[in-house]
Short mmCIF file of C-alpha atoms in Angstrom, two decimals:
data_model
loop_
_atom_site.label_atom_id
_atom_site.label_comp_id
_atom_site.label_asym_id
_atom_site.label_seq_id
_atom_site.Cartn_x
_atom_site.Cartn_y
_atom_site.Cartn_z
CA MET D 1 83.97 65.43 96.63
CA ALA D 2 84.31 66.24 100.31
CA ASN D 3 85.82 63.60 102.51
CA LEU D 4 84.14 64.56 105.74
CA GLU D 5 80.80 62.83 105.86
CA ASN D 6 78.69 63.54 108.95
CA GLY D 7 81.87 64.53 110.73
CA THR D 8 83.54 61.20 109.94
CA PHE D 9 86.84 61.11 108.08
CA LYS D 10 86.76 59.11 104.87
CA LYS D 11 89.95 57.45 103.75
CA LEU D 12 90.82 58.05 100.13
CA ASP D 13 92.04 55.37 97.78
CA VAL D 14 94.96 57.04 95.98
CA VAL D 15 97.11 55.73 93.14
CA VAL D 16 100.47 57.43 92.63
CA VAL D 17 101.99 56.77 89.21
CA GLY D 18 105.77 57.02 89.46
CA GLY D 19 107.97 55.77 92.30
CA GLY D 20 110.77 58.27 91.84
CA LEU D 21 111.70 61.03 94.26
CA VAL D 22 108.50 63.08 94.13
CA GLY D 23 106.12 60.14 93.82
CA SER D 24 107.59 58.26 96.77
CA LEU D 25 107.60 61.43 98.88
CA GLU D 26 103.97 62.20 98.04
CA ALA D 27 103.07 58.63 99.01
CA LEU D 28 104.52 59.31 102.46
CA PHE D 29 102.53 62.53 102.89
CA LEU D 30 99.29 60.77 101.95
CA ALA D 31 100.08 57.76 104.13
CA LYS D 32 100.67 60.01 107.13
CA ARG D 33 97.16 61.41 106.59
CA GLY D 34 95.75 57.88 106.80
CA HIS D 35 94.85 57.35 103.14
CA ARG D 36 95.38 54.14 101.24
CA VAL D 37 98.21 54.58 98.73
CA ARG D 38 99.21 52.33 95.85
CA LEU D 39 102.49 53.32 94.23
CA TYR D 40 103.09 52.09 90.67
CA GLU D 41 106.51 52.33 89.04
CA TYR D 42 107.53 51.41 85.48
CA ARG D 43 111.11 50.51 86.46
CA GLU D 44 112.45 47.92 88.85
CA ASP D 45 112.80 48.76 92.52
CA ILE D 46 115.63 51.30 92.53
CA ARG D 47 116.93 49.78 95.76
CA ASN D 48 117.87 46.67 93.80
CA THR D 49 119.29 48.22 90.63
CA PRO D 50 122.57 49.97 89.75
CA GLN D 51 122.67 53.63 88.81
CA ALA D 52 121.58 54.20 85.22
CA ARG D 53 124.17 55.96 83.12
CA GLY D 54 123.21 59.43 81.89
CA ARG D 55 120.97 60.17 84.86
CA SER D 56 122.51 62.58 87.35
CA ILE D 57 123.51 60.55 90.39
CA ASN D 58 123.60 63.46 92.79
CA LEU D 59 121.42 66.48 93.35
CA ALA D 60 121.53 69.73 95.30
CA LEU D 61 119.18 69.70 98.29
CA SER D 62 118.15 73.13 99.58
CA ILE D 63 115.58 74.55 101.98
CA ARG D 64 112.44 73.82 99.96
CA GLY D 65 113.36 70.17 99.69
CA ARG D 66 114.53 70.05 103.29
CA THR D 67 111.19 71.46 104.46
CA ALA D 68 109.33 68.61 102.76
CA LEU D 69 111.70 65.98 104.15
CA ARG D 70 111.29 67.48 107.63
CA GLU D 71 107.52 66.94 107.39
CA VAL D 72 108.02 63.21 106.85
CA GLY D 73 110.81 62.91 109.41
CA LEU D 74 113.78 62.42 107.07
CA GLU D 75 115.57 65.78 107.01
CA ASP D 76 117.95 65.11 109.90
CA HIS D 77 119.00 61.77 108.43
CA MET D 78 119.78 63.28 105.02
CA ILE D 79 121.67 66.27 106.43
CA ASN D 80 123.57 64.56 109.23
CA ASN D 81 124.19 61.09 107.79
CA HIS D 82 124.45 61.54 104.05
CA GLY D 83 124.45 65.04 102.52
CA ILE D 84 127.74 66.80 101.78
CA PRO D 85 127.48 70.54 102.50
CA MET D 86 128.46 72.91 99.68
CA LYS D 87 128.96 76.46 100.96
CA GLY D 88 129.76 78.18 97.69
CA ARG D 89 130.96 77.99 94.12
CA ASN D 90 134.62 77.18 93.50
CA ILE D 91 135.42 78.75 90.13
CA HIS D 92 138.20 77.22 88.01
CA ARG D 93 140.01 79.53 85.61
CA ILE D 94 141.70 78.19 82.47
CA ASP D 95 145.15 78.72 84.05
CA GLY D 96 144.19 76.34 86.87
CA SER D 97 143.76 78.98 89.57
CA THR D 98 140.51 79.10 91.52
CA TYR D 99 138.44 81.53 93.53
CA ILE D 100 135.41 81.07 95.76
CA ILE D 101 132.01 82.77 95.59
CA PRO D 102 130.14 82.01 98.85
CA TYR D 103 126.44 81.25 98.64
CA ASP D 104 125.65 83.10 101.85
CA SER D 105 128.45 85.11 103.42
CA ARG D 106 126.08 86.51 106.05
CA THR D 107 124.53 83.42 107.68
CA LYS D 108 126.78 80.74 106.15
CA GLN D 109 123.89 78.66 104.81
CA CYS D 110 124.75 75.93 102.34
CA ILE D 111 123.20 73.44 99.97
CA TYR D 112 123.81 69.69 100.18
CA SER D 113 124.99 67.22 97.58
CA VAL D 114 122.82 64.11 97.96
CA GLY D 115 122.69 60.85 96.05
CA ARG D 116 119.61 60.40 93.87
CA ASN D 117 119.45 56.63 94.37
CA TYR D 118 120.13 56.90 98.09
CA LEU D 119 117.37 59.44 98.68
CA ASN D 120 114.89 57.59 96.47
CA GLY D 121 115.68 54.35 98.28
CA LEU D 122 115.29 56.04 101.66
CA LEU D 123 111.85 57.37 100.73
CA LEU D 124 110.72 53.95 99.53
CA GLN D 125 112.14 52.29 102.63
CA GLU D 126 110.29 54.77 104.83
CA SER D 127 107.03 53.87 103.07
CA GLU D 128 107.54 50.27 104.21
CA LYS D 129 106.66 51.48 107.72
CA TYR D 130 103.09 52.24 106.64
CA GLU D 131 100.63 49.38 106.27
CA ASN D 132 98.44 51.60 104.08
CA VAL D 133 101.12 51.89 101.35
CA GLU D 134 101.57 49.25 98.65
CA ARG D 135 104.38 49.34 96.08
CA PHE D 136 104.20 47.80 92.60
CA PHE D 137 107.30 47.84 90.40
CA ASN D 138 107.69 46.85 86.73
CA HIS D 139 104.21 48.20 85.96
CA LYS D 140 103.82 50.24 82.77
CA LEU D 141 100.79 52.51 82.41
CA ILE D 142 99.15 51.63 79.08
CA ALA D 143 95.64 53.12 79.31
CA SER D 144 93.54 55.37 81.50
CA ASN D 145 90.26 57.16 81.97
CA LEU D 146 91.19 59.89 84.39
CA ARG D 147 87.69 61.28 84.82
CA GLU D 148 86.55 57.85 85.97
CA GLY D 149 89.65 57.21 88.10
CA PHE D 150 90.60 54.19 85.98
CA LEU D 151 94.12 53.00 85.08
CA SER D 152 95.42 49.97 83.22
CA PHE D 153 98.98 48.71 83.73
CA GLN D 154 100.99 45.99 82.08
CA LYS D 155 103.60 44.07 84.05
CA THR D 156 106.85 44.42 82.13
CA ASP D 157 108.08 40.97 83.12
CA THR D 158 104.98 38.78 82.66
CA LYS D 159 102.93 41.06 80.31
CA GLU D 160 99.93 40.55 82.61
CA ILE D 161 97.35 43.37 82.52
CA VAL D 162 96.39 44.97 85.84
CA GLU D 163 93.36 47.29 86.05
CA VAL D 164 92.81 49.59 89.02
CA ASN D 165 90.35 52.25 90.16
CA ALA D 166 91.05 55.10 92.58
CA ASP D 167 89.46 58.14 94.17
CA LEU D 168 92.54 60.14 93.19
CA ILE D 169 95.29 59.59 90.63
CA ILE D 170 98.55 61.49 91.09
CA GLY D 171 100.94 61.53 88.16
CA ALA D 172 104.55 61.70 89.34
CA ASP D 173 106.11 59.78 86.49
CA GLY D 174 108.74 62.15 85.16
CA ALA D 175 109.19 64.69 82.39
CA PHE D 176 107.85 62.24 79.78
CA SER D 177 104.76 61.48 81.82
CA ALA D 178 102.18 58.95 80.65
CA VAL D 179 99.61 60.56 82.97
CA ARG D 180 100.25 64.03 81.53
CA LYS D 181 99.88 62.55 78.05
CA GLU D 182 96.34 61.59 79.01
CA ILE D 183 95.64 65.00 80.54
CA MET D 184 96.77 66.62 77.28
CA LYS D 185 93.68 65.11 75.65
CA GLN D 186 91.47 67.26 77.89
CA PRO D 187 90.00 70.49 76.48
CA LEU D 188 91.73 73.79 77.37
CA PHE D 189 95.00 72.15 78.41
CA ASP D 190 97.99 74.38 77.61
CA TYR D 191 101.34 72.71 77.02
CA ASN D 192 104.74 73.99 76.03
CA GLN D 193 108.05 72.17 75.93
CA LYS D 194 111.44 73.55 75.01
CA TYR D 195 114.63 71.65 74.30
CA ILE D 196 117.64 73.92 74.68
CA GLU D 197 120.49 73.68 72.18
CA HIS D 198 122.83 72.44 74.90
CA GLY D 199 123.11 68.89 76.16
CA TYR D 200 124.99 67.25 79.02
CA LEU D 201 127.32 64.34 79.50
CA GLU D 202 128.53 62.92 82.79
CA LEU D 203 132.15 62.14 83.66
CA CYS D 204 133.77 61.21 86.96
CA ILE D 205 136.71 62.32 89.08
CA PRO D 206 137.72 59.29 91.18
CA PRO D 207 139.05 59.43 94.76
CA ASP D 208 142.78 60.02 95.22
CA SER D 209 145.24 57.21 95.93
CA ASN D 210 144.41 57.40 99.65
CA GLY D 211 140.66 57.21 99.03
CA GLY D 212 140.06 60.91 99.71
CA PHE D 213 138.78 63.87 97.72
CA GLN D 214 141.03 65.30 95.01
CA MET D 215 139.45 68.77 95.40
CA PRO D 216 138.05 70.73 98.37
CA PRO D 217 134.76 68.88 98.93
CA ASN D 218 132.51 71.57 100.40
CA TYR D 219 131.93 73.45 97.16
CA LEU D 220 130.17 73.17 93.84
CA HIS D 221 133.10 73.33 91.42
CA ILE D 222 132.49 75.19 88.16
CA TRP D 223 134.62 75.59 85.04
CA PRO D 224 132.78 78.48 83.27
CA ARG D 225 133.81 78.97 79.65
CA GLY D 226 131.26 81.37 78.21
CA GLU D 227 129.29 79.23 75.77
CA PHE D 228 129.73 76.05 77.80
CA MET D 229 130.78 74.87 81.25
CA MET D 230 131.64 71.91 83.43
CA ILE D 231 130.56 71.36 87.02
CA ALA D 232 131.43 68.82 89.72
CA LEU D 233 129.49 67.72 92.81
CA PRO D 234 131.02 65.64 95.62
CA ASN D 235 129.88 62.09 96.36
CA GLN D 236 129.93 60.11 99.58
CA ASP D 237 132.69 57.80 98.30
CA CYS D 238 134.98 60.83 97.72
CA SER D 239 134.47 60.73 93.95
CA TRP D 240 132.98 63.61 91.98
CA THR D 241 130.13 63.58 89.51
CA VAL D 242 131.35 65.81 86.68
CA THR D 243 128.84 67.16 84.18
CA LEU D 244 129.83 68.80 80.92
CA PHE D 245 127.20 71.16 79.50
CA MET D 246 127.66 72.52 75.99
CA PRO D 247 125.98 72.83 72.57
CA PHE D 248 125.29 69.56 70.79
CA THR D 249 127.37 70.82 67.87
CA HIS D 250 130.41 70.86 70.18
CA PHE D 251 129.73 67.31 71.37
CA LYS D 252 129.35 66.17 67.78
CA SER D 253 132.67 67.76 66.79
CA LEU D 254 134.62 65.86 69.47
CA ASP D 255 134.43 62.59 67.61
CA ASN D 256 137.84 61.08 68.33
CA GLU D 257 140.31 60.81 71.20
CA ASP D 258 142.74 63.38 69.83
CA LYS D 259 140.07 66.07 69.44
CA LEU D 260 138.71 65.35 72.91
CA LEU D 261 142.10 65.65 74.62
CA LYS D 262 142.98 68.83 72.72
CA PHE D 263 139.63 70.34 73.71
CA PHE D 264 140.18 69.55 77.40
CA GLU D 265 143.80 70.73 77.27
CA LYS D 266 142.57 74.06 75.91
CA TYR D 267 139.54 74.66 78.12
CA PHE D 268 139.78 72.37 81.17
CA PRO D 269 143.50 71.59 81.58
CA ASP D 270 143.41 71.25 85.37
CA SER D 271 140.68 68.59 85.14
CA ILE D 272 142.73 66.13 83.07
CA PRO D 273 145.01 64.90 85.88
CA LEU D 274 141.97 64.77 88.19
CA ILE D 275 139.91 62.59 85.84
CA GLY D 276 142.83 60.79 84.19
CA LYS D 277 143.36 60.75 80.42
CA GLN D 278 142.27 57.18 79.84
CA LYS D 279 139.24 57.48 82.11
CA LEU D 280 138.24 60.73 80.38
CA ILE D 281 138.38 59.04 77.00
CA ALA D 282 136.56 55.93 78.21
CA ASP D 283 133.78 57.82 79.99
CA TYR D 284 133.26 60.36 77.22
CA PHE D 285 132.87 57.80 74.45
CA ALA D 286 130.92 55.32 76.58
CA GLY D 287 127.74 57.31 76.07
CA SER D 288 126.33 60.30 74.27
CA ALA D 289 125.13 63.74 75.31
CA SER D 290 121.61 63.83 76.76
CA PRO D 291 119.07 66.57 76.01
CA LEU D 292 117.70 69.12 78.48
CA ILE D 293 114.01 69.93 78.43
CA ALA D 294 111.83 72.55 80.12
CA ILE D 295 108.07 71.97 80.34
CA LYS D 296 105.33 74.44 81.17
CA CYS D 297 101.71 73.34 81.24
CA ARG D 298 98.38 73.99 82.94
CA PRO D 299 95.99 73.10 84.44
CA TYR D 300 97.53 70.34 86.55
CA ASN D 301 94.28 68.61 87.41
CA VAL D 302 91.37 66.78 85.84
CA GLU D 303 88.38 67.78 87.96
CA ASP D 304 88.67 66.12 91.39
CA LYS D 305 90.12 62.86 90.05
CA ALA D 306 93.68 63.42 88.81
CA LEU D 307 96.68 65.68 89.38
CA ILE D 308 100.24 65.92 88.04
CA ILE D 309 103.16 67.15 90.17
CA GLY D 310 106.94 67.42 89.96
CA ASP D 311 108.72 67.10 86.61
CA ARG D 312 105.62 65.82 84.90
CA ALA D 313 104.00 69.20 85.65
CA HIS D 314 107.02 71.51 85.41
CA ALA D 315 110.30 69.98 84.27
CA VAL D 316 113.09 72.56 84.44
CA VAL D 317 116.68 72.66 83.26
CA PRO D 318 119.04 71.84 86.17
CA PHE D 319 120.99 75.08 86.46
CA ASN D 320 119.26 76.48 89.53
CA GLY D 321 119.34 73.24 91.49
CA GLN D 322 115.58 73.53 92.00
CA GLY D 323 114.09 70.65 90.01
CA MET D 324 113.90 68.21 92.92
CA ASN D 325 113.33 71.00 95.44
CA ALA D 326 110.39 72.43 93.49
CA GLY D 327 108.91 68.94 93.16
CA PHE D 328 109.26 68.36 96.89
CA GLU D 329 107.68 71.76 97.52
CA ASP D 330 104.68 70.55 95.46
CA CYS D 331 104.23 67.84 98.08
CA THR D 332 104.47 70.34 100.94
CA ILE D 333 101.92 72.68 99.36
CA LEU D 334 99.59 69.81 98.51
CA ASN D 335 99.72 68.60 102.11
CA GLN D 336 98.90 72.11 103.34
CA LEU D 337 95.88 72.16 101.03
CA PHE D 338 94.73 68.77 102.31
CA GLN D 339 94.80 70.25 105.80
CA LYS D 340 93.16 73.52 104.74
CA HIS D 341 90.30 71.87 102.86
CA HIS D 342 89.89 68.81 105.10
CA ASP D 343 90.72 66.36 102.28
CA ASP D 344 88.07 67.80 99.94
CA LEU D 345 89.59 66.84 96.59
CA ALA D 346 87.58 69.26 94.45
CA LYS D 347 88.84 72.25 96.45
CA ILE D 348 92.38 70.91 96.89
CA LEU D 349 93.08 70.13 93.25
CA LYS D 350 91.51 73.31 91.96
CA GLU D 351 93.47 75.60 94.28
CA PHE D 352 96.75 73.79 93.62
CA SER D 353 96.25 73.99 89.88
CA ASP D 354 95.05 77.61 89.92
CA THR D 355 97.96 78.91 92.01
CA ARG D 356 101.02 76.71 91.63
CA TRP D 357 101.61 77.25 87.91
CA GLU D 358 102.78 80.85 88.32
CA ASP D 359 105.65 79.81 90.59
CA THR D 360 106.64 76.83 88.45
CA PHE D 361 106.73 79.02 85.33
CA ALA D 362 108.89 81.46 87.29
CA ILE D 363 111.46 78.87 88.40
CA SER D 364 111.66 77.57 84.84
CA ASP D 365 112.66 81.05 83.66
CA LEU D 366 115.10 81.47 86.56
CA ALA D 367 116.78 78.16 85.74
CA MET D 368 117.34 79.27 82.17
CA TYR D 369 118.89 82.52 83.40
CA ASN D 370 121.11 80.72 85.88
CA TYR D 371 122.77 78.73 83.11
CA ILE D 372 124.01 81.99 81.60
CA GLU D 373 125.15 83.11 85.04
CA MET D 374 127.05 79.90 85.79
CA ARG D 375 128.80 79.46 82.43
CA ASP D 376 129.51 83.12 81.72
CA LEU D 377 128.48 85.87 84.15
CA VAL D 378 130.38 84.52 87.18
CA THR D 379 133.64 85.44 85.44
CA ARG D 380 132.66 89.07 84.85
CA PRO D 381 133.65 91.93 87.20
CA SER D 382 130.13 93.37 86.94
CA TYR D 383 128.66 90.15 88.37
CA LEU D 384 131.13 90.07 91.24
CA LEU D 385 130.44 93.76 91.99
CA ARG D 386 126.69 93.18 92.06
CA LYS D 387 127.20 90.14 94.29
CA ALA D 388 129.28 92.23 96.70
CA ILE D 389 126.68 95.03 96.78
CA ASP D 390 123.88 92.53 97.42
CA ASP D 391 125.85 90.91 100.24
CA VAL D 392 126.58 94.24 101.95
CA ILE D 393 122.97 95.44 101.81
CA PHE D 394 121.73 92.00 102.86
CA TRP D 395 124.07 92.19 105.86
CA LEU D 396 122.72 95.61 106.82
CA MET D 397 119.03 95.00 106.07
CA PRO D 398 118.41 91.21 106.01
CA LYS D 399 114.62 91.52 106.18
CA VAL D 400 114.41 94.12 103.43
CA TRP D 401 117.04 93.04 100.93
CA ILE D 402 117.38 89.33 100.14
CA PRO D 403 119.57 88.54 97.10
CA LEU D 404 117.92 86.53 94.35
CA TYR D 405 119.93 83.35 94.88
CA ASN D 406 119.34 83.44 98.64
CA SER D 407 115.59 83.92 98.26
CA VAL D 408 115.33 81.04 95.79
CA THR D 409 117.65 78.63 97.61
CA PHE D 410 117.50 79.51 101.30
CA SER D 411 113.87 80.55 101.74
CA THR D 412 110.39 79.35 100.86
CA ILE D 413 109.41 82.71 99.38
CA PRO D 414 107.29 81.95 96.29
CA TYR D 415 109.40 81.93 93.15
CA THR D 416 107.28 84.68 91.59
CA GLN D 417 107.96 86.91 94.59
CA CYS D 418 111.69 86.20 94.31
CA ILE D 419 111.62 87.61 90.79
CA LYS D 420 109.59 90.65 91.87
CA ASN D 421 112.04 91.32 94.69
CA ARG D 422 114.94 91.19 92.24
CA GLN D 423 113.20 93.57 89.87
CA TRP D 424 112.61 96.02 92.74
CA GLN D 425 116.26 95.73 93.79
CA ASP D 426 117.38 96.44 90.22
CA LYS D 427 115.29 99.61 90.18
CA VAL D 428 116.68 100.78 93.51
CA LEU D 429 120.28 100.21 92.42
CA ASN D 430 119.76 101.79 89.01
CA ARG D 431 118.24 104.91 90.52
CA SER D 432 120.96 105.09 93.15
CA LEU D 433 123.69 104.81 90.54
CA LEU D 434 121.97 107.41 88.39
CA PHE D 435 121.76 109.76 91.36
CA LEU D 436 125.40 109.22 92.29
CA GLY D 437 126.48 109.73 88.70
CA THR D 438 124.53 112.95 88.61
CA VAL D 439 125.76 114.49 91.84
CA THR D 440 129.41 113.60 91.25
CA SER D 441 129.61 115.88 88.20
CA PRO D 442 129.62 119.69 88.62
CA VAL D 443 126.63 120.15 86.34
CA GLY D 444 124.80 117.32 88.01
CA ALA D 445 125.50 118.71 91.47
CA PHE D 446 124.14 122.10 90.45
CA TYR D 447 121.01 120.48 88.98
CA VAL D 448 120.31 118.39 92.08
CA TYR D 449 120.95 121.35 94.40
CA LYS D 450 118.62 123.59 92.39
CA LYS D 451 115.89 120.95 92.14
CA PHE D 452 115.88 119.68 95.70
CA VAL D 453 117.21 122.61 97.73
CA GLY D 454 115.47 125.37 95.83
CA LEU D 455 118.26 127.63 94.52
CA SER D 456 116.79 130.63 92.68
#
């Protein structure tokens, strides 16, 4: 349905299900366009609740996410007042020594460690500035008719039923989306989910005795150990969020304090004095390993009435740092389509659904690959050699040769194109190495000379 009637703009009545990062950001984009927005969230207002254990408290913000925040006027605040720049990976060997792999040795770009709760709270607080945005917390979606724009919620505190109608329903309610569950009932909806065999568990490195960082703060610290790894991101209070990723069988085997300490003494010895033995034991056994899921599905829309975005459309494993950034990019692209099609929902939702899935499938595959890179490949000489070659060519020809990580993290090049660029680069390097290997042998030199110079 077009929303320009006789040249007059028609305000849409939009319901966004999910008040997390992507949902609250999308509410801001729609509010800026003048539409009425009602934001429904199952949980309490995150601004009034403590951080839930097991949910990563900090995230890596890169250019795709920054672009979206810039559009709603929040980028400068996050970068200048909150985010901690991380300019590379700081790799921890078993013997305790470290080495640094810069993210961008040419232009010195970096990613930023940001607090999940802080950013979510900031987005919600920003929505308070718009009279056309209403927020409803403690509302659980219990029924819907998406084709009719109908939703039924139950208040989790009073059990009261609330029924609403909307011109557009946007599902932004996480990887286990209630809105997507309803879309799955539609004909021709493709859905695939994959749990990997590895889980994660969060630990913490506290500040030092003076209240400062115990490690150099401007890096993502990684302890790669082949089949598993540990990472640490800096927090504003000078603590570190430490995440241990490994197969569930490993977690299950570490079932007492002695086994846990022996495991860390063998694989992560330098982390023990940073975390503290007693804190390590307490934090490890305070919870259990959480699963990691990747979701691919399509289409994302139900006619011109409903759309899913963010994790509910394309949950990815966290190893490329693109989950939040890809979700925020959804909001940017959707806003561009609102402008392009003058708020015509039929055209907007169809184009988003027809085109976005290819890039979200691509970043899902890239995230899976990056786990192998982070826990294993970064320790191999072949990886470091390839990284050095990429950096040199990128320095010489920055518009022609953009390394894979740089294109994913420091550009808005579509994810599918990032993969195609990498495949082209692989072909160029393979052919170059084959040529060099040929000409550096006497027989090869003779062959090349005869073939290309014309020796008779």
